[in-house]
PDB file of C-alpha atoms in Angstrom:
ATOM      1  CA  UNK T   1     -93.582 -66.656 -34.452  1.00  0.00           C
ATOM      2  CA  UNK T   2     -89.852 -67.379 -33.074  1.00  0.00           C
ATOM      3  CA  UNK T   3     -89.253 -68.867 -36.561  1.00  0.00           C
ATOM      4  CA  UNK T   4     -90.194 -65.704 -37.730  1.00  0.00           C
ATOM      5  CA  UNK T   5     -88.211 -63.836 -35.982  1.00  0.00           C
ATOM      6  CA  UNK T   6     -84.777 -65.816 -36.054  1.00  0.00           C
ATOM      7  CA  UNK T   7     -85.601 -65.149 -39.959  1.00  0.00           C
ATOM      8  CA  UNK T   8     -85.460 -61.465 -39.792  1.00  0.00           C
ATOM      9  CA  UNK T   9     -82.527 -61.358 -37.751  1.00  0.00           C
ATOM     10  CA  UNK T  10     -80.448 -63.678 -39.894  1.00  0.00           C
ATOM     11  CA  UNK T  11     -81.827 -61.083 -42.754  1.00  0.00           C
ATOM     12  CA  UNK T  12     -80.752 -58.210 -41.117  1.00  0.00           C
ATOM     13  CA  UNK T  13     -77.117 -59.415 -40.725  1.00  0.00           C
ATOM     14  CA  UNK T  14     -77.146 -60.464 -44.475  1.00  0.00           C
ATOM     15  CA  UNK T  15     -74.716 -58.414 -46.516  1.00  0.00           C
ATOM     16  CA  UNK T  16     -76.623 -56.213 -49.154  1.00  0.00           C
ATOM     17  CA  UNK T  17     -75.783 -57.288 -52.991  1.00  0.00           C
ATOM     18  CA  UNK T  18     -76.712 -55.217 -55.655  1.00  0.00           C
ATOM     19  CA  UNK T  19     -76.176 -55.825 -59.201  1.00  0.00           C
ATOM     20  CA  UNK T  20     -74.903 -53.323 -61.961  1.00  0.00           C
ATOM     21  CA  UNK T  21     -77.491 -52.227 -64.706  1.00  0.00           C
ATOM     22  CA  UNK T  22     -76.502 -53.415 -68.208  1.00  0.00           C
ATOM     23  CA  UNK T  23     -75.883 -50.626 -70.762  1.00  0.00           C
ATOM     24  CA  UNK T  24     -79.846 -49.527 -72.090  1.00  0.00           C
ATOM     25  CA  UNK T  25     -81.293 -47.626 -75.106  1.00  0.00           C
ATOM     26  CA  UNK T  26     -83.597 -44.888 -73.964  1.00  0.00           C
ATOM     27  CA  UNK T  27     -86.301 -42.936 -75.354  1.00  0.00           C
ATOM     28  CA  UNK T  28     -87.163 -42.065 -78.509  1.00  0.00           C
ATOM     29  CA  UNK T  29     -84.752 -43.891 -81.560  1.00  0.00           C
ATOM     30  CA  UNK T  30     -84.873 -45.273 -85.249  1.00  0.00           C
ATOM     31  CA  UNK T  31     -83.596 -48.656 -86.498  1.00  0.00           C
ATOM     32  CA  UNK T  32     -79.968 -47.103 -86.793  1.00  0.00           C
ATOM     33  CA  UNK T  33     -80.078 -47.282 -83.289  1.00  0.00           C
ATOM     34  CA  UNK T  34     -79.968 -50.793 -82.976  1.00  0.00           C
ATOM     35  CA  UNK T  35     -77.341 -51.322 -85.233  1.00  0.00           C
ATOM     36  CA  UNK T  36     -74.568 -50.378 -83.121  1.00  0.00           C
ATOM     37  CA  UNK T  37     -73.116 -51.780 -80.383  1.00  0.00           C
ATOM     38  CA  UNK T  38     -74.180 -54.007 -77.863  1.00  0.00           C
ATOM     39  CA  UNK T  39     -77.553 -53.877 -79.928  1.00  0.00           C
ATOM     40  CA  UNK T  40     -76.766 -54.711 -83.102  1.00  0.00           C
ATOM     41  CA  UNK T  41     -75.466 -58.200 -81.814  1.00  0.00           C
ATOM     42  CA  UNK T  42     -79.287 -59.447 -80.955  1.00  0.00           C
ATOM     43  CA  UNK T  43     -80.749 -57.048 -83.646  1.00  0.00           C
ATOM     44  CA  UNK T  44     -78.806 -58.422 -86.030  1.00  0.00           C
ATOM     45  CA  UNK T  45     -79.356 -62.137 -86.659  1.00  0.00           C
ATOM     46  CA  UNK T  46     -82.800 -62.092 -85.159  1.00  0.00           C
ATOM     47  CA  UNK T  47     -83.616 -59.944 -88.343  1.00  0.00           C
ATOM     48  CA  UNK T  48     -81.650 -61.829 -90.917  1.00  0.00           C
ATOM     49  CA  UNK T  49     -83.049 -65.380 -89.508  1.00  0.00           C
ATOM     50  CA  UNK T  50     -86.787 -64.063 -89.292  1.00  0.00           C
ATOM     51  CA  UNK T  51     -88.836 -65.355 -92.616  1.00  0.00           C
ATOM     52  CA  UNK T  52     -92.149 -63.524 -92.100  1.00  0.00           C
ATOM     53  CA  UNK T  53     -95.333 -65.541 -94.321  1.00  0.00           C
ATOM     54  CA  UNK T  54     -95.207 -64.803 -98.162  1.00  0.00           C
ATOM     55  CA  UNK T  55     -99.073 -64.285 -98.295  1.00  0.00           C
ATOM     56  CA  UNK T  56     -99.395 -62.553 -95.523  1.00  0.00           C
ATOM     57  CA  UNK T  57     -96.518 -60.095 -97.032  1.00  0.00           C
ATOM     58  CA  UNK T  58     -98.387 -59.790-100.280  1.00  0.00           C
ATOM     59  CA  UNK T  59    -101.533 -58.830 -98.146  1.00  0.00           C
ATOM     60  CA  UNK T  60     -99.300 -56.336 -96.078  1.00  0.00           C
ATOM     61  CA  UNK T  61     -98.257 -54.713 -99.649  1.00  0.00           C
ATOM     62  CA  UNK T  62    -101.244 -53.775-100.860  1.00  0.00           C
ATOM     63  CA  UNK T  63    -102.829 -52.912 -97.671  1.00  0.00           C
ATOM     64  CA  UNK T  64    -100.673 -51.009 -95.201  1.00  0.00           C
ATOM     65  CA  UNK T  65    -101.324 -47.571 -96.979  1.00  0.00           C
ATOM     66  CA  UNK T  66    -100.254 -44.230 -96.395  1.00  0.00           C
ATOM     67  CA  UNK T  67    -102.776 -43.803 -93.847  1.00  0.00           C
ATOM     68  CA  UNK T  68    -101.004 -46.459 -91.353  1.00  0.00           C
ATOM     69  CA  UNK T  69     -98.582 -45.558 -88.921  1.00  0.00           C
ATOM     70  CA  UNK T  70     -96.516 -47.457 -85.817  1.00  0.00           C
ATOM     71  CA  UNK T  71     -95.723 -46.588 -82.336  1.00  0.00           C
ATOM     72  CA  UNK T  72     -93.588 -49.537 -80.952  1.00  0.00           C
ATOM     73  CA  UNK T  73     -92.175 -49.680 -77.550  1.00  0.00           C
ATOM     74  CA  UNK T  74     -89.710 -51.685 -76.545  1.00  0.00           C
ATOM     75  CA  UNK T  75     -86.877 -52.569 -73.858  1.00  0.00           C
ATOM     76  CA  UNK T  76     -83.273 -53.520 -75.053  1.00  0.00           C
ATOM     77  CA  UNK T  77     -83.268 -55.271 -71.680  1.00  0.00           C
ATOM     78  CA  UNK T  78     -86.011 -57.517 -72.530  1.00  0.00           C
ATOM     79  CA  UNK T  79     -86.292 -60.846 -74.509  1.00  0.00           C
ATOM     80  CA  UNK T  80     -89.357 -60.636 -76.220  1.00  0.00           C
ATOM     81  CA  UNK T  81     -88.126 -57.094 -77.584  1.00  0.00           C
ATOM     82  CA  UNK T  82     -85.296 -58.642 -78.506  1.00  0.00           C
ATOM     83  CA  UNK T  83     -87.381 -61.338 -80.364  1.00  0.00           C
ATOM     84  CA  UNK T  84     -90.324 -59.192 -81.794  1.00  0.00           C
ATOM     85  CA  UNK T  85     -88.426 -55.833 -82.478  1.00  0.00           C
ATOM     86  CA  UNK T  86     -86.065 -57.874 -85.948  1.00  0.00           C
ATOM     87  CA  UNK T  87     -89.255 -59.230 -86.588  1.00  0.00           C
ATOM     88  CA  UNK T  88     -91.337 -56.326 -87.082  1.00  0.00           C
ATOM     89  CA  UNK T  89     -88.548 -54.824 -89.152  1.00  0.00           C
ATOM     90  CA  UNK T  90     -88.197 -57.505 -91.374  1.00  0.00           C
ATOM     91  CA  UNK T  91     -92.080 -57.336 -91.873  1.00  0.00           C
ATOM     92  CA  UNK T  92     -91.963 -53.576 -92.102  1.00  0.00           C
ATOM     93  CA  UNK T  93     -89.213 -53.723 -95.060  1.00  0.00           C
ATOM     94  CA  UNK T  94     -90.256 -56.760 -96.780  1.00  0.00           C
ATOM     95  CA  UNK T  95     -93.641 -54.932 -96.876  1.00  0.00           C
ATOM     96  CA  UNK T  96     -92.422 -51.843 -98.948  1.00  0.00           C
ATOM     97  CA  UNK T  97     -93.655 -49.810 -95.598  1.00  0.00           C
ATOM     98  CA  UNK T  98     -91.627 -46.465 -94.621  1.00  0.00           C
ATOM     99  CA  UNK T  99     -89.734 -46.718 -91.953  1.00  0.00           C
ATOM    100  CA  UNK T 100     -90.276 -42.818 -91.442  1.00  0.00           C
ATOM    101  CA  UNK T 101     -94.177 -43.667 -90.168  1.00  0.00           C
ATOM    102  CA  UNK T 102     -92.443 -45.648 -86.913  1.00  0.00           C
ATOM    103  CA  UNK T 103     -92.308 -43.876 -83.528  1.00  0.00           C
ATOM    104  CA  UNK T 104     -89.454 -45.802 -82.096  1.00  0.00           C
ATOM    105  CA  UNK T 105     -89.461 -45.423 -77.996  1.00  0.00           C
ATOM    106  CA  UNK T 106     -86.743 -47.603 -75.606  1.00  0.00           C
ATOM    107  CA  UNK T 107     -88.413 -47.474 -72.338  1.00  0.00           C
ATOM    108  CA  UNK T 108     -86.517 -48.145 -68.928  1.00  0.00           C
ATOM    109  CA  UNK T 109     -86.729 -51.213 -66.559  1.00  0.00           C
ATOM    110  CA  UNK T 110     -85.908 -50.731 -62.699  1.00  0.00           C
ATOM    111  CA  UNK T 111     -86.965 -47.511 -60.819  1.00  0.00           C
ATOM    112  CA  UNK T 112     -88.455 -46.092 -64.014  1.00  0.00           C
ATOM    113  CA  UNK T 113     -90.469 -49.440 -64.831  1.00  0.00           C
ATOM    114  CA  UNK T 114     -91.409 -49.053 -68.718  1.00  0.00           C
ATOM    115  CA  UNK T 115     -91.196 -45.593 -69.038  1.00  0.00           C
ATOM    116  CA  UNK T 116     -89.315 -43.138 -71.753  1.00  0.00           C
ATOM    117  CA  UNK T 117     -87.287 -40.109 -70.771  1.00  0.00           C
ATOM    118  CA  UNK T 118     -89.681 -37.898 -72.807  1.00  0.00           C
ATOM    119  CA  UNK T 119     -92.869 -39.021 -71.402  1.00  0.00           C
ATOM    120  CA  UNK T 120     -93.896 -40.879 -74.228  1.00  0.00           C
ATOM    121  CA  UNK T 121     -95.498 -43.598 -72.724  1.00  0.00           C
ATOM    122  CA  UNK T 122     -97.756 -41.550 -70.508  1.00  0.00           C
ATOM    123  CA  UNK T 123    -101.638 -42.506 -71.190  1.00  0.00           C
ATOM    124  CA  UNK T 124    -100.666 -45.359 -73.464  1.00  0.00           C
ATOM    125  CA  UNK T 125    -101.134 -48.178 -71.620  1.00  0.00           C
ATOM    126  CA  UNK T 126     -97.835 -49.387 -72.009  1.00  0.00           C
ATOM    127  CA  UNK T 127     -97.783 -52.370 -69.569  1.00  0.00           C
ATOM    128  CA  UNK T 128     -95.872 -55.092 -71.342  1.00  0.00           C
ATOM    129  CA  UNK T 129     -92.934 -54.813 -73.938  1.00  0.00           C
ATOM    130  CA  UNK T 130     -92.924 -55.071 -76.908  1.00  0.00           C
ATOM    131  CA  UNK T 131     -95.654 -53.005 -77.805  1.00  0.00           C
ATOM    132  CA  UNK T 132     -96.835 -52.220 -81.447  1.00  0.00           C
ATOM    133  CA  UNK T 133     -99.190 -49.799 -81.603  1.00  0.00           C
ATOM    134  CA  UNK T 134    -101.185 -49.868 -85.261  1.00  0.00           C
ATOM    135  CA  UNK T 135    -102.754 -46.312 -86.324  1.00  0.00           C
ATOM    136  CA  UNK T 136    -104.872 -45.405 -88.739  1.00  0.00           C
ATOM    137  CA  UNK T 137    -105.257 -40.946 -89.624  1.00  0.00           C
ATOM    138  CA  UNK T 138    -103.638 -41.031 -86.203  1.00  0.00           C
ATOM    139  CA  UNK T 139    -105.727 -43.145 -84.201  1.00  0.00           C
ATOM    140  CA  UNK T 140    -105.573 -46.447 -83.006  1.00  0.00           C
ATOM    141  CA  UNK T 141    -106.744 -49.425 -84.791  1.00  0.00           C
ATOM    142  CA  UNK T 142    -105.043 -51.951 -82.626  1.00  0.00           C
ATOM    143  CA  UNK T 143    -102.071 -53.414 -80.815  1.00  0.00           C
ATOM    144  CA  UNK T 144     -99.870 -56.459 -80.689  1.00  0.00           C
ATOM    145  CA  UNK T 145     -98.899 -56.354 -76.886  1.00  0.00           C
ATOM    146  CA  UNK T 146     -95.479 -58.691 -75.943  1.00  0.00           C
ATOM    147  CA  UNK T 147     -95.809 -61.644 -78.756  1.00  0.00           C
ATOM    148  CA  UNK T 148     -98.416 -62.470 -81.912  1.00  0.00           C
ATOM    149  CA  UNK T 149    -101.418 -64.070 -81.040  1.00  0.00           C
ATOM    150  CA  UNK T 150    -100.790 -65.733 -84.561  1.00  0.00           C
ATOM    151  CA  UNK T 151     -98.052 -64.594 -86.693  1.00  0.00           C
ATOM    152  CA  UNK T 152     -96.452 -60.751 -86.004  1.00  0.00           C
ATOM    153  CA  UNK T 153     -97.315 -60.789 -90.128  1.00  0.00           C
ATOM    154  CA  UNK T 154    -100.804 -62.311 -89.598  1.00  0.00           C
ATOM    155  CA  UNK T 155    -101.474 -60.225 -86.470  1.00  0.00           C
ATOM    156  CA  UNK T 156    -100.772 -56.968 -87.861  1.00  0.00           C
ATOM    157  CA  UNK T 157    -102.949 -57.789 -91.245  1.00  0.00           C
ATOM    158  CA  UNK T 158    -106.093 -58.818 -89.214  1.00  0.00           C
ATOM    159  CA  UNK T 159    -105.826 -55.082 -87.033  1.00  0.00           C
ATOM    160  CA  UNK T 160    -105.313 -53.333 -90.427  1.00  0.00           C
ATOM    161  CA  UNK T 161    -108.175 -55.316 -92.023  1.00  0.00           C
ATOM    162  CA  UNK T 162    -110.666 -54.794 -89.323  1.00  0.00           C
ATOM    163  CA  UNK T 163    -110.581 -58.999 -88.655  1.00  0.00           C
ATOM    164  CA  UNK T 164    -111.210 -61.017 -85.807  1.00  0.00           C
ATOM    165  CA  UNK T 165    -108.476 -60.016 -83.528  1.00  0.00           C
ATOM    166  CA  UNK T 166    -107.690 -59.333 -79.983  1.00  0.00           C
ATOM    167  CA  UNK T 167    -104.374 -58.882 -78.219  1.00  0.00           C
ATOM    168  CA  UNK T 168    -103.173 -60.667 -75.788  1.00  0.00           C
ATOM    169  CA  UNK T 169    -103.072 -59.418 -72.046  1.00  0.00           C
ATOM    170  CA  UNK T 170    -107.200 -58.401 -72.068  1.00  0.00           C
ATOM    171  CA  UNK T 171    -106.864 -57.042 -68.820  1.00  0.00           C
ATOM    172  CA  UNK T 172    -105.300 -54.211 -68.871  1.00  0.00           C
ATOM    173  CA  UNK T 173    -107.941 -52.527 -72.097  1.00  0.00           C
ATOM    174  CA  UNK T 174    -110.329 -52.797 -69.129  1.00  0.00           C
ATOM    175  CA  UNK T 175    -108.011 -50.945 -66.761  1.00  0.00           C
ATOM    176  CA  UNK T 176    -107.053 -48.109 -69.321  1.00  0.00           C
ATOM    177  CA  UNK T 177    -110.735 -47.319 -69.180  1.00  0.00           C
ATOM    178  CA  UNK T 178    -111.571 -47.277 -65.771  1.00  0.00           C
ATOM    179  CA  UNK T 179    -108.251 -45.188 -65.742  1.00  0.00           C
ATOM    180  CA  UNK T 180    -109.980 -42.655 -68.198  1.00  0.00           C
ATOM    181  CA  UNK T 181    -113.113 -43.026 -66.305  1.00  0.00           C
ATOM    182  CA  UNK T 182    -111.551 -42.590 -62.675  1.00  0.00           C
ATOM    183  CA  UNK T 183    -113.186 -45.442 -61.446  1.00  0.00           C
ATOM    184  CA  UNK T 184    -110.344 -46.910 -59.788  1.00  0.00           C
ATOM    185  CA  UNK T 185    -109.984 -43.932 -57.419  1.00  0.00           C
ATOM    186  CA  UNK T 186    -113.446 -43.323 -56.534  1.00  0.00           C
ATOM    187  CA  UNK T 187    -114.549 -44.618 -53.208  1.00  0.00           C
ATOM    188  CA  UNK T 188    -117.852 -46.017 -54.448  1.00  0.00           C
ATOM    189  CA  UNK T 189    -116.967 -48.572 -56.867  1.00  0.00           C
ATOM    190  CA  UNK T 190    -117.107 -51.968 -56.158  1.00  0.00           C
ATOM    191  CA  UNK T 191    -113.316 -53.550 -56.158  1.00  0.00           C
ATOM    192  CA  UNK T 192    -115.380 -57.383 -56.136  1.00  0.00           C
ATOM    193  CA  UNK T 193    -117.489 -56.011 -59.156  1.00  0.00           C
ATOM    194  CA  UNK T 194    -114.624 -54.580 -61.303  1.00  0.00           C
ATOM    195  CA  UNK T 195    -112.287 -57.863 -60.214  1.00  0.00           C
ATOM    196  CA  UNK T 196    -115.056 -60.435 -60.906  1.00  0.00           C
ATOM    197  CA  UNK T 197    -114.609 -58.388 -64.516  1.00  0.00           C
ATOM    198  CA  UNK T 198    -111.146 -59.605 -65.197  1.00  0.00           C
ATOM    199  CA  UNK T 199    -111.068 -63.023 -62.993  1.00  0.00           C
ATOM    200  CA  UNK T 200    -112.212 -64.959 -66.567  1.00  0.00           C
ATOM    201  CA  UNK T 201    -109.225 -62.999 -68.873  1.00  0.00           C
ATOM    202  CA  UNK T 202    -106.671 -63.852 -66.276  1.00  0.00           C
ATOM    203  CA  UNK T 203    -104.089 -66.815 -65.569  1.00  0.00           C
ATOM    204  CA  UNK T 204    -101.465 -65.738 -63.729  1.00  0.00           C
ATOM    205  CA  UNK T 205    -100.962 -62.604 -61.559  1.00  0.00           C
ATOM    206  CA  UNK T 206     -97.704 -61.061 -62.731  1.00  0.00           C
ATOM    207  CA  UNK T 207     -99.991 -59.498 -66.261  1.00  0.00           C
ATOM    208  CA  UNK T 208    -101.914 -57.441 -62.813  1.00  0.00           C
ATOM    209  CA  UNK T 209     -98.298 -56.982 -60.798  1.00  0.00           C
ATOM    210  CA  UNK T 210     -96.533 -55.261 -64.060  1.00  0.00           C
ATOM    211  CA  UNK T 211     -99.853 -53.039 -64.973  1.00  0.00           C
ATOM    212  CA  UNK T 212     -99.386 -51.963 -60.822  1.00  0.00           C
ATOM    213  CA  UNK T 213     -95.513 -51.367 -60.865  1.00  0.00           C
ATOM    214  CA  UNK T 214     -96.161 -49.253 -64.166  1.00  0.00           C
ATOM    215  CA  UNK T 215     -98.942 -46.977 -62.322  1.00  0.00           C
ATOM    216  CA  UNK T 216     -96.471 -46.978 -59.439  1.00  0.00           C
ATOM    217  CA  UNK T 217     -93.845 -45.665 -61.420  1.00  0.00           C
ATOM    218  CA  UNK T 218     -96.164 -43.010 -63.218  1.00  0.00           C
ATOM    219  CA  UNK T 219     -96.919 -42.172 -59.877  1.00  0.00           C
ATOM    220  CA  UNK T 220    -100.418 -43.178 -60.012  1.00  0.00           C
ATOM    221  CA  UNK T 221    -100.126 -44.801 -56.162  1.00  0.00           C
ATOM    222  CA  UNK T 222    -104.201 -44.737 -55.770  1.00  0.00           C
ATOM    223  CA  UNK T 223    -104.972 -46.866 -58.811  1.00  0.00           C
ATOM    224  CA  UNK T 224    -101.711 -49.640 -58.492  1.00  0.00           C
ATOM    225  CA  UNK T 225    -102.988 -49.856 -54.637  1.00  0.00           C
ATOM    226  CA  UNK T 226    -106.495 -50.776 -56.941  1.00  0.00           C
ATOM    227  CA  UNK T 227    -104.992 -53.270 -59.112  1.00  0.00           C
ATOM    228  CA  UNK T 228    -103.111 -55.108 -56.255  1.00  0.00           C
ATOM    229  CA  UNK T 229    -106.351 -55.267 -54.322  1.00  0.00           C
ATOM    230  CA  UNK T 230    -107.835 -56.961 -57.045  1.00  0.00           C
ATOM    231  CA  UNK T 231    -104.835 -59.528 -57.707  1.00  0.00           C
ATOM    232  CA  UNK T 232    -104.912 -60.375 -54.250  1.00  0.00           C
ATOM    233  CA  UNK T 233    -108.702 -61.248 -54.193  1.00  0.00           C
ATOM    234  CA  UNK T 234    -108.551 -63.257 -57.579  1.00  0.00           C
ATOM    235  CA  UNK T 235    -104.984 -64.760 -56.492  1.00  0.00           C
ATOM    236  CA  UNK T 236    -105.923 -65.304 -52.767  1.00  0.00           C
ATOM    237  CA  UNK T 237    -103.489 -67.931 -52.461  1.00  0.00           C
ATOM    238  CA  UNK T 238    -100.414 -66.251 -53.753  1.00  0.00           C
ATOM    239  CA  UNK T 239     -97.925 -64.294 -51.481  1.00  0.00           C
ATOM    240  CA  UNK T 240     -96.527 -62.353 -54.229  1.00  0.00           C
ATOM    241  CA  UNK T 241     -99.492 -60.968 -54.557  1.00  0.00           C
ATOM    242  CA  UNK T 242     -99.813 -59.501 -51.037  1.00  0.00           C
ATOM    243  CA  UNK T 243     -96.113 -58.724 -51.186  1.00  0.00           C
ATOM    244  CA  UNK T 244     -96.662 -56.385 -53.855  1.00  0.00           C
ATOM    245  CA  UNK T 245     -99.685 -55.056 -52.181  1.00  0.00           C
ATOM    246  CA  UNK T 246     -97.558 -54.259 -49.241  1.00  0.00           C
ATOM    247  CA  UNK T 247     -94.336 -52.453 -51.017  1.00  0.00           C
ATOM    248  CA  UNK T 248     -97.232 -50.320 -52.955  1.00  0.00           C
ATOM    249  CA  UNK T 249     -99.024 -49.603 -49.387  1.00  0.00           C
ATOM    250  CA  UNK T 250     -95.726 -48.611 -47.942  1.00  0.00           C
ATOM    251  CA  UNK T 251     -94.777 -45.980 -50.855  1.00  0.00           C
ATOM    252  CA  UNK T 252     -97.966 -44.902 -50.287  1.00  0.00           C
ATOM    253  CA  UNK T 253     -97.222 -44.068 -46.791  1.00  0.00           C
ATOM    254  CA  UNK T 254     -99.527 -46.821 -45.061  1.00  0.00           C
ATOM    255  CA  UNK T 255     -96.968 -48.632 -43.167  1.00  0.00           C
ATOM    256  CA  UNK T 256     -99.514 -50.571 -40.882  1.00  0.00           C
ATOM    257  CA  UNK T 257    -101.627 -51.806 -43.289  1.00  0.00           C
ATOM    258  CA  UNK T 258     -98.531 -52.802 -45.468  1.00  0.00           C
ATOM    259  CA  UNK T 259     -97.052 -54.512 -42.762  1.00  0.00           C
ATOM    260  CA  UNK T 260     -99.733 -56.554 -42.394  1.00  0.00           C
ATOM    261  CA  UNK T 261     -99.603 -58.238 -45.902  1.00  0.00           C
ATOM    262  CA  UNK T 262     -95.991 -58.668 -45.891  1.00  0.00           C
ATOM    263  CA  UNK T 263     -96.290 -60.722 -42.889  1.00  0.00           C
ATOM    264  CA  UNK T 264     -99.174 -62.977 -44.460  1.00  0.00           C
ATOM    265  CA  UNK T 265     -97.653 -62.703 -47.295  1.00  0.00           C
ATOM    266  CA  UNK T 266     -94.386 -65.180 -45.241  1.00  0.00           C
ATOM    267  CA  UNK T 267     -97.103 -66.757 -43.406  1.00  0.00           C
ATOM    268  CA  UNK T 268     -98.694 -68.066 -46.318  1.00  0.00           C
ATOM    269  CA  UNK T 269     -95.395 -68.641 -48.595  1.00  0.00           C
ATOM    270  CA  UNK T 270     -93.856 -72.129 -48.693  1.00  0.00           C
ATOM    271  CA  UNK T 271     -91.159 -71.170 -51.302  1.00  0.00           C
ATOM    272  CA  UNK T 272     -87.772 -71.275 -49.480  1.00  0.00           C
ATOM    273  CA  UNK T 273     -85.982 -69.340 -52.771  1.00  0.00           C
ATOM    274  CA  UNK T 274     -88.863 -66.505 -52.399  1.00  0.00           C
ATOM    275  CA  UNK T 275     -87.913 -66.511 -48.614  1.00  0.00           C
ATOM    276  CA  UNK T 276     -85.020 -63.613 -48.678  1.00  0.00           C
ATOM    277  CA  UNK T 277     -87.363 -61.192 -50.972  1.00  0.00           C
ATOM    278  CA  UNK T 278     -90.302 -61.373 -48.841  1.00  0.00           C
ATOM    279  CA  UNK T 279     -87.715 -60.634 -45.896  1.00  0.00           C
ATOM    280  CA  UNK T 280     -86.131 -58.271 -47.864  1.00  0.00           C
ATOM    281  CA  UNK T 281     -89.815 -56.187 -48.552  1.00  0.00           C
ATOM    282  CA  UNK T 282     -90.415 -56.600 -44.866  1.00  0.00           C
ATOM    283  CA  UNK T 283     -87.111 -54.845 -43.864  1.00  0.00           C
ATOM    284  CA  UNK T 284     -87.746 -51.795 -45.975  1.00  0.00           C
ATOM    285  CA  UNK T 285     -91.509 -51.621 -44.979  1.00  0.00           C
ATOM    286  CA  UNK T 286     -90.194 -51.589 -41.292  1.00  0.00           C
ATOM    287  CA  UNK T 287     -87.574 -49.138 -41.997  1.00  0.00           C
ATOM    288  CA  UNK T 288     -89.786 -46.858 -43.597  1.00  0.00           C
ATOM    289  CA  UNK T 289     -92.585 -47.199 -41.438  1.00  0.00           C
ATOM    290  CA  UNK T 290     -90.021 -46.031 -38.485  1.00  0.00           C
TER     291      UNK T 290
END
């Protein structure tokens, strides 16, 4: 307990650092977007250097009809966009596909966690980035959700031709329909039944963590208290997990209760780099419980 202590007052004499935000694309956009500057200097060479499959470009020609369209979400601030995003174009092109049937949407990173200015990524289940949305007469046939499972090429030909195919990060089609249901704020579910649900599709707990900070940031405080519940019963043994439990308590106003996690989640942490951000929760859970 003295331990403890010495730590938070050697915290609170710590000088506050905070970083500046690199220059973002926001909202909604088309390809001639990312051809200009800083963007174009990723965009660029990750499109030229990309040789998508020759069959599976063949298959994309004669299949991806008129009736297909693409919502793709992405963060300019984030390296799988940066990977995926070339990619897709390449695909797109090389596929004789219009580039008129893309919805292109840069969402934000920081206090607006993977959200658009407009809105657009309200009730989409946008938890990871990049994500391309496949549609068929408007509706959703499918998703490739961060990276390919196989191929982007290959992926994007088994959703359009109804194949064996699921996207990675399982989880969170389970959340979007107890979301839609409004299980997760209804005080008789079982949080063990729903968790014991996802335990099997899950390996590490940031793929819960970013589906929390994203209903945090829609302002859904009820269902990421939910999710971090969950991650903290299937991750028991992981203070992160409590940490975030404990910053979503506090926003939500339960300062005790988020106290309380914060300080098992130090009790339980043996990572001396993770040290100063667990203090750094506590602080601002005691400051705003005050």
């Amino acid at each position: 307990m003295k331990k403890f202590i010495l730590l938070i007052v050697l915290f609170c004499n710590c000088e506050n650092v905070v970083a500046q935000a690199s220059k973002k694309l926001l909202g909604l956009c088309n390809r001639d977007s990312l051809l200009l500057s800083p963007w174009k200097e990723w965009f660029e060479p990750n499109y030229t250097n990309y040789k998508p499959e020759a069959d599976f470009i063949a298959k994309l020609r004669k299949n991806l009809s008129k009736d297909y369209s693409f919502e793709v979400y992405f963060g300019t601030w984030c390296g799988d966009s940066k990977r995926e995003l070339p990619r897709f174009y390449k695909i797109i092109n090389e596929s004789n596909f219009p580039e008129n049937k893309i919805k292109l949407v840069a969402v934000d990173s920081g206090e607006n966690y993977k959200q658009s200015p407009g809105g657009e990524t309200i009730g989409k289940g946008i938890y990871r980035v990049a994500t391309f949305i496949v549609l068929k007469n408007g509706f959703e046939v499918g998703r490739v959700t961060e990276h390919p499972v196989y191929t982007l090429e290959e992926d994007i030909f088994k959703i359009i031709s109804g194949g064996d195919y699921e996207s990675n990060f399982r989880t969170y089609k389970h959340v979007d329909q107890w979301l839609e249901r409004g299980l997760m704020s209804n005080p008789n579910v079982s949080l063990k039944g729903l968790a014991k649900q996802l335990k099997p599709l899950l390996i590490t707990p940031s793929e819960l963590s970013s589906c929390a900070k994203v209903l945090t940031t829609q302002g859904k405080l009820k269902e990421a208290i939910f999710i971090c519940r969950i991650n903290t019963y299937i991750f028991y043994d992981n203070p992160e997990t409590y940490s975030m439990l404990a910053r979503t308590l506090s926003k939500d106003g339960q300062h005790k209760e988020a106290l309380e996690n914060i300080e098992y989640a130090i009790k339980i942490n043996t990572d001396n780099e993770e040290l100063q951000y667990l203090l750094t929760s506590f602080y601002n859970i005691k400051l705003a419980s005050n």
